Coordinates of C-alpha atoms and ligand atoms in Angstrom, one line a residue:
M281 CA -4.4 115.8 -62.2
R282 CA -4.4 119.5 -63.6
I283 CA -1.2 121.8 -62.7
D284 CA -1.4 125.5 -63.0
I285 CA 1.8 127.0 -63.2
L286 CA 1.9 130.5 -62.5
C287 CA 4.8 132.5 -63.5
L288 CA 6.8 135.9 -65.4
F289 CA 8.8 133.6 -68.1
P290 CA 5.7 131.0 -69.2
E291 CA 8.0 130.3 -72.7
M292 CA 10.7 128.9 -70.8
F293 CA 8.3 125.7 -70.1
T294 CA 7.8 125.1 -73.8
S295 CA 10.3 122.4 -74.5
P296 CA 10.0 120.4 -71.4
L297 CA 6.5 119.5 -71.0
N298 CA 6.3 118.8 -74.6
Q299 CA 9.1 115.9 -74.7
S300 CA 9.4 112.3 -72.9
I301 CA 6.8 111.6 -70.3
V302 CA 5.3 115.0 -69.3
K303 CA 3.7 115.4 -72.7
R304 CA 2.7 111.7 -73.5
A305 CA 1.0 111.9 -69.7
S306 CA -0.3 115.6 -71.3
E307 CA -1.2 114.1 -74.3
R308 CA -2.9 110.7 -72.6
E309 CA -5.3 113.5 -70.7
L310 CA -3.3 112.1 -67.4
V311 CA -2.4 115.1 -66.8
N312 CA -3.5 119.4 -68.2
V313 CA -0.3 121.5 -67.3
V314 CA -1.5 125.4 -68.1
V315 CA 1.3 128.0 -67.4
H316 CA -0.1 131.6 -66.3
D317 CA 2.0 134.6 -67.3
I318 CA 1.6 136.9 -64.4
R319 CA 2.0 139.7 -66.0
D320 CA -0.6 139.4 -67.2
Y321 CA -2.4 140.3 -64.0
A322 CA 0.0 143.3 -64.1
H323 CA -2.2 146.8 -63.6
D324 CA 0.2 149.1 -65.9
R325 CA 0.9 149.6 -69.2
H326 CA 5.0 148.4 -68.5
R327 CA 3.2 145.3 -66.6
T328 CA 5.2 145.7 -63.8
V329 CA 5.1 143.2 -61.6
D330 CA 7.8 143.5 -58.9
D331 CA 9.0 146.5 -56.9
Y332 CA 11.5 148.2 -55.0
P333 CA 12.1 147.0 -51.4
Y334 CA 10.5 148.5 -48.4
G335 CA 13.3 149.3 -46.0
G336 CA 15.6 149.6 -48.8
G337 CA 18.6 147.2 -50.7
P338 CA 18.6 145.4 -52.7
G339 CA 17.0 143.9 -55.9
M340 CA 13.3 143.3 -56.4
V341 CA 10.3 142.0 -55.3
I342 CA 7.7 141.3 -57.0
K343 CA 4.3 142.7 -55.8
P344 CA 1.6 141.4 -54.2
E345 CA -1.5 142.5 -56.6
P346 CA -1.0 140.7 -59.8
V347 CA 0.2 137.4 -58.2
F348 CA -3.5 137.7 -56.5
E349 CA -5.4 138.0 -58.7
A350 CA -3.9 136.0 -60.5
A351 CA -3.7 132.8 -58.7
E352 CA -7.5 134.3 -57.3
S353 CA -8.8 134.1 -61.5
I354 CA -7.8 131.0 -62.4
K355 CA -9.2 129.3 -58.8
D356 CA -12.6 131.2 -59.6
Q357 CA -12.5 129.8 -63.1
L358 CA -11.7 126.3 -62.1
N359 CA -14.3 126.0 -59.4
A360 CA -11.3 124.6 -58.0
G361 CA -12.2 125.8 -53.4
E362 CA -9.3 124.8 -51.3
I363 CA -5.7 123.7 -53.2
P364 CA -2.3 123.4 -52.6
V365 CA -1.2 126.9 -53.6
I366 CA 3.2 126.2 -54.0
L367 CA 5.4 128.7 -53.5
L368 CA 9.0 127.5 -55.6
S369 CA 12.0 128.8 -53.3
P370 CA 15.1 128.7 -51.3
Q371 CA 13.2 128.9 -48.7
G372 CA 11.2 126.1 -48.9
R373 CA 10.5 122.3 -46.7
L374 CA 13.2 119.9 -49.7
L375 CA 11.6 118.9 -52.5
S376 CA 11.9 114.8 -51.8
Q377 CA 10.4 111.6 -53.2
S378 CA 7.7 111.8 -50.4
V379 CA 7.2 115.0 -50.9
A380 CA 7.0 114.4 -54.8
R381 CA 4.0 111.6 -53.8
E382 CA 1.9 113.0 -50.9
L383 CA 2.0 116.7 -53.9
A384 CA 0.4 113.2 -56.7
L385 CA -1.9 112.2 -54.7
H386 CA -4.0 115.9 -55.2
P387 CA -6.3 116.7 -58.3
H388 CA -4.8 119.8 -58.5
I389 CA -2.2 122.3 -57.4
M390 CA -1.3 126.0 -58.2
L391 CA 2.4 126.5 -58.2
I392 CA 3.4 130.0 -58.4
C393 CA 7.4 131.0 -59.5
G394 CA 9.3 133.9 -59.0
H395 CA 12.4 135.4 -60.5
Y396 CA 15.1 136.5 -59.3
E397 CA 13.7 138.6 -56.3
G398 CA 11.7 137.4 -53.7
F399 CA 8.2 137.7 -52.9
D400 CA 6.2 140.4 -51.6
E401 CA 6.1 138.6 -47.4
R402 CA 2.0 138.9 -47.7
I403 CA 2.4 136.5 -50.6
C404 CA 3.8 133.5 -48.4
E405 CA 1.9 134.4 -45.6
H406 CA -1.5 134.8 -47.2
L407 CA -2.2 132.9 -50.5
A408 CA 0.5 130.9 -50.4
T409 CA -0.3 127.1 -48.4
D410 CA 3.1 125.8 -48.7
E411 CA 6.4 126.6 -49.8
I412 CA 9.1 124.0 -52.0
S413 CA 13.1 124.0 -52.2
I414 CA 14.7 122.1 -54.5
G415 CA 17.7 122.2 -53.0
D416 CA 20.8 124.5 -51.0
Y417 CA 21.3 126.6 -54.1
V418 CA 19.4 129.5 -55.2
L419 CA 18.5 129.5 -59.1
S420 CA 17.6 132.7 -60.9
G421 CA 13.3 132.1 -60.7
G422 CA 12.0 129.7 -59.7
E423 CA 10.5 128.0 -63.6
L424 CA 13.1 125.5 -63.3
A425 CA 11.9 124.0 -59.9
A426 CA 8.9 124.0 -60.9
M427 CA 9.8 121.6 -64.4
V428 CA 11.6 119.5 -62.0
L429 CA 8.4 119.3 -59.3
V430 CA 6.0 119.1 -62.2
D431 CA 8.8 116.3 -63.6
A432 CA 8.7 114.3 -60.1
I433 CA 4.9 114.4 -59.7
V434 CA 3.9 113.5 -63.5
R435 CA 5.1 110.1 -62.8
L436 CA 4.1 109.6 -59.8
I437 CA 0.5 110.1 -61.5
P438 CA -1.3 106.3 -62.2
G439 CA -0.6 104.8 -65.6
V440 CA 1.7 107.9 -66.6
L441 CA 4.0 105.2 -66.7
G442 CA 4.6 102.3 -69.2
S443 CA 4.8 100.1 -66.8
E444 CA 3.4 100.5 -63.1
C445 CA 5.5 99.1 -60.9
S446 CA 8.8 101.2 -62.7
A447 CA 8.1 103.5 -60.5
D448 CA 9.1 101.8 -57.5
S449 CA 12.4 100.4 -58.0
D450 CA 13.2 104.1 -58.9
S451 CA 16.1 105.6 -56.4
H452 CA 15.2 107.6 -53.6
S453 CA 11.3 105.0 -53.6
D454 CA 11.9 102.7 -50.8
G455 CA 14.4 104.8 -49.0
L456 CA 17.7 103.4 -50.6
L457 CA 19.6 104.5 -54.9
E458 CA 18.4 102.3 -56.6
Y459 CA 20.6 99.4 -58.2
P460 CA 23.0 98.5 -60.9
Q461 CA 20.9 97.6 -63.9
Y462 CA 22.9 96.1 -67.4
T463 CA 21.4 95.8 -70.8
R464 CA 22.9 93.7 -74.0
P465 CA 25.4 93.4 -74.8
E466 CA 26.2 90.3 -72.5
T467 CA 30.0 91.6 -72.1
Y468 CA 31.1 94.8 -73.8
Q469 CA 35.1 95.9 -74.2
N470 CA 35.6 93.2 -71.2
W471 CA 33.5 94.4 -68.7
S472 CA 31.0 91.6 -68.4
V473 CA 26.8 91.7 -66.6
P474 CA 26.9 89.8 -63.0
P475 CA 26.7 86.5 -63.9
I476 CA 23.6 86.7 -61.5
L477 CA 21.5 88.7 -63.3
L478 CA 22.0 85.8 -66.3
S479 CA 21.2 82.5 -64.1
G480 CA 17.7 83.1 -64.5
N481 CA 17.3 82.5 -61.3
H482 CA 14.7 85.1 -59.2
S483 CA 14.8 85.7 -56.0
E484 CA 17.9 84.7 -55.9
I485 CA 18.3 88.7 -58.5
A486 CA 16.0 90.6 -56.1
Q487 CA 18.5 89.0 -53.1
W488 CA 21.3 90.5 -55.3
R489 CA 19.8 94.1 -55.9
R490 CA 19.0 94.2 -52.9
R491 CA 22.2 94.0 -51.7
Q492 CA 23.9 96.2 -54.0
S493 CA 20.7 98.8 -53.2
I494 CA 22.3 98.8 -50.1
L495 CA 26.0 98.2 -51.1
R496 CA 25.5 101.6 -52.7
T497 CA 23.3 104.1 -51.0
A498 CA 26.0 102.9 -47.0
E499 CA 28.9 103.8 -49.8
R500 CA 27.3 107.1 -51.5
R501 CA 24.2 108.5 -49.2
P502 CA 24.3 107.0 -46.1
D503 CA 22.3 110.1 -44.3
L504 CA 19.4 108.4 -46.1
L505 CA 20.4 104.8 -44.0
K506 CA 19.7 105.7 -40.9
K507 CA 15.9 106.1 -41.8
G508 CA 15.5 103.9 -44.7
S509 CA 14.1 100.5 -43.7
L510 CA 16.2 97.7 -43.2
C511 CA 15.7 94.5 -41.9
D512 CA 18.2 93.8 -38.2
E513 CA 19.3 91.0 -41.1
E514 CA 19.8 93.4 -43.7
R515 CA 21.9 96.0 -41.0
K516 CA 23.6 93.3 -39.5
W517 CA 25.2 91.4 -42.9
M518 CA 26.1 95.4 -43.9
L519 CA 28.1 96.0 -41.4
E520 CA 29.8 92.7 -42.6
N521 CA 30.4 94.4 -45.3
Ligands
ADE765 N1 14.0 129.3 -56.6 C1 15.3 129.9 -56.2 N2 16.0 129.0 -56.1 C2 15.1 127.8 -55.5 C3 15.1 126.7 -55.2 N3 16.3 126.0 -54.3 N4 14.3 125.5 -55.2 C4 13.4 126.3 -55.8 N5 12.8 127.8 -56.2 C5 14.0 128.7 -56.2

């Protein structure tokens, strides 16, 4: 998969893209993340990318020309045709595991990050094909949001995680929060691992984990259960607890 990121602060990506799972995925050529500086496409020697808003008001607005020219030049160089062009903005649709899953299916996507300012609406209307927010709060720019999105996508690319199924048991992958996990030692400061996990009985362990997932979700995120996929027996069981 190729991910092109257009932004105003490319250096912000240096460390996050060079650590852990994203780094390993890049080294194994499962993903190629390329960061571009929108200022390289500005038209003046001050490399101006923003301007005052028409109609007045606070803040600056990102100009359309450098963003369109950056996106189009990169698409042309790569012969990319129609690819998802995603603006990171607090006004977009909310990022979720299913959105990440949907984006991970594309061989090539482009992310566009603003900073401080909003985008000229013509970028949203005529260049972007999608707009994504990582939550109902405002960041200083889209760069951090793009990093979150890249991380969520890359770990879903087949072959990226050590074991093919490790993303399947993540929180949210089945609409539920993940069950509690334990490792050695068996007892730490008088706190013992639940005995069922030491029993070797795989079907009982799977059942226990499923119950823990449901209980935890009901307690912490009941909103998820409304759309979660519980069978009738599990619903009945949950009401008894
Ligand atoms: N840019 C600023 N705030 C953002 C958010 N919450 N999500 C995505 N991009 C943003």
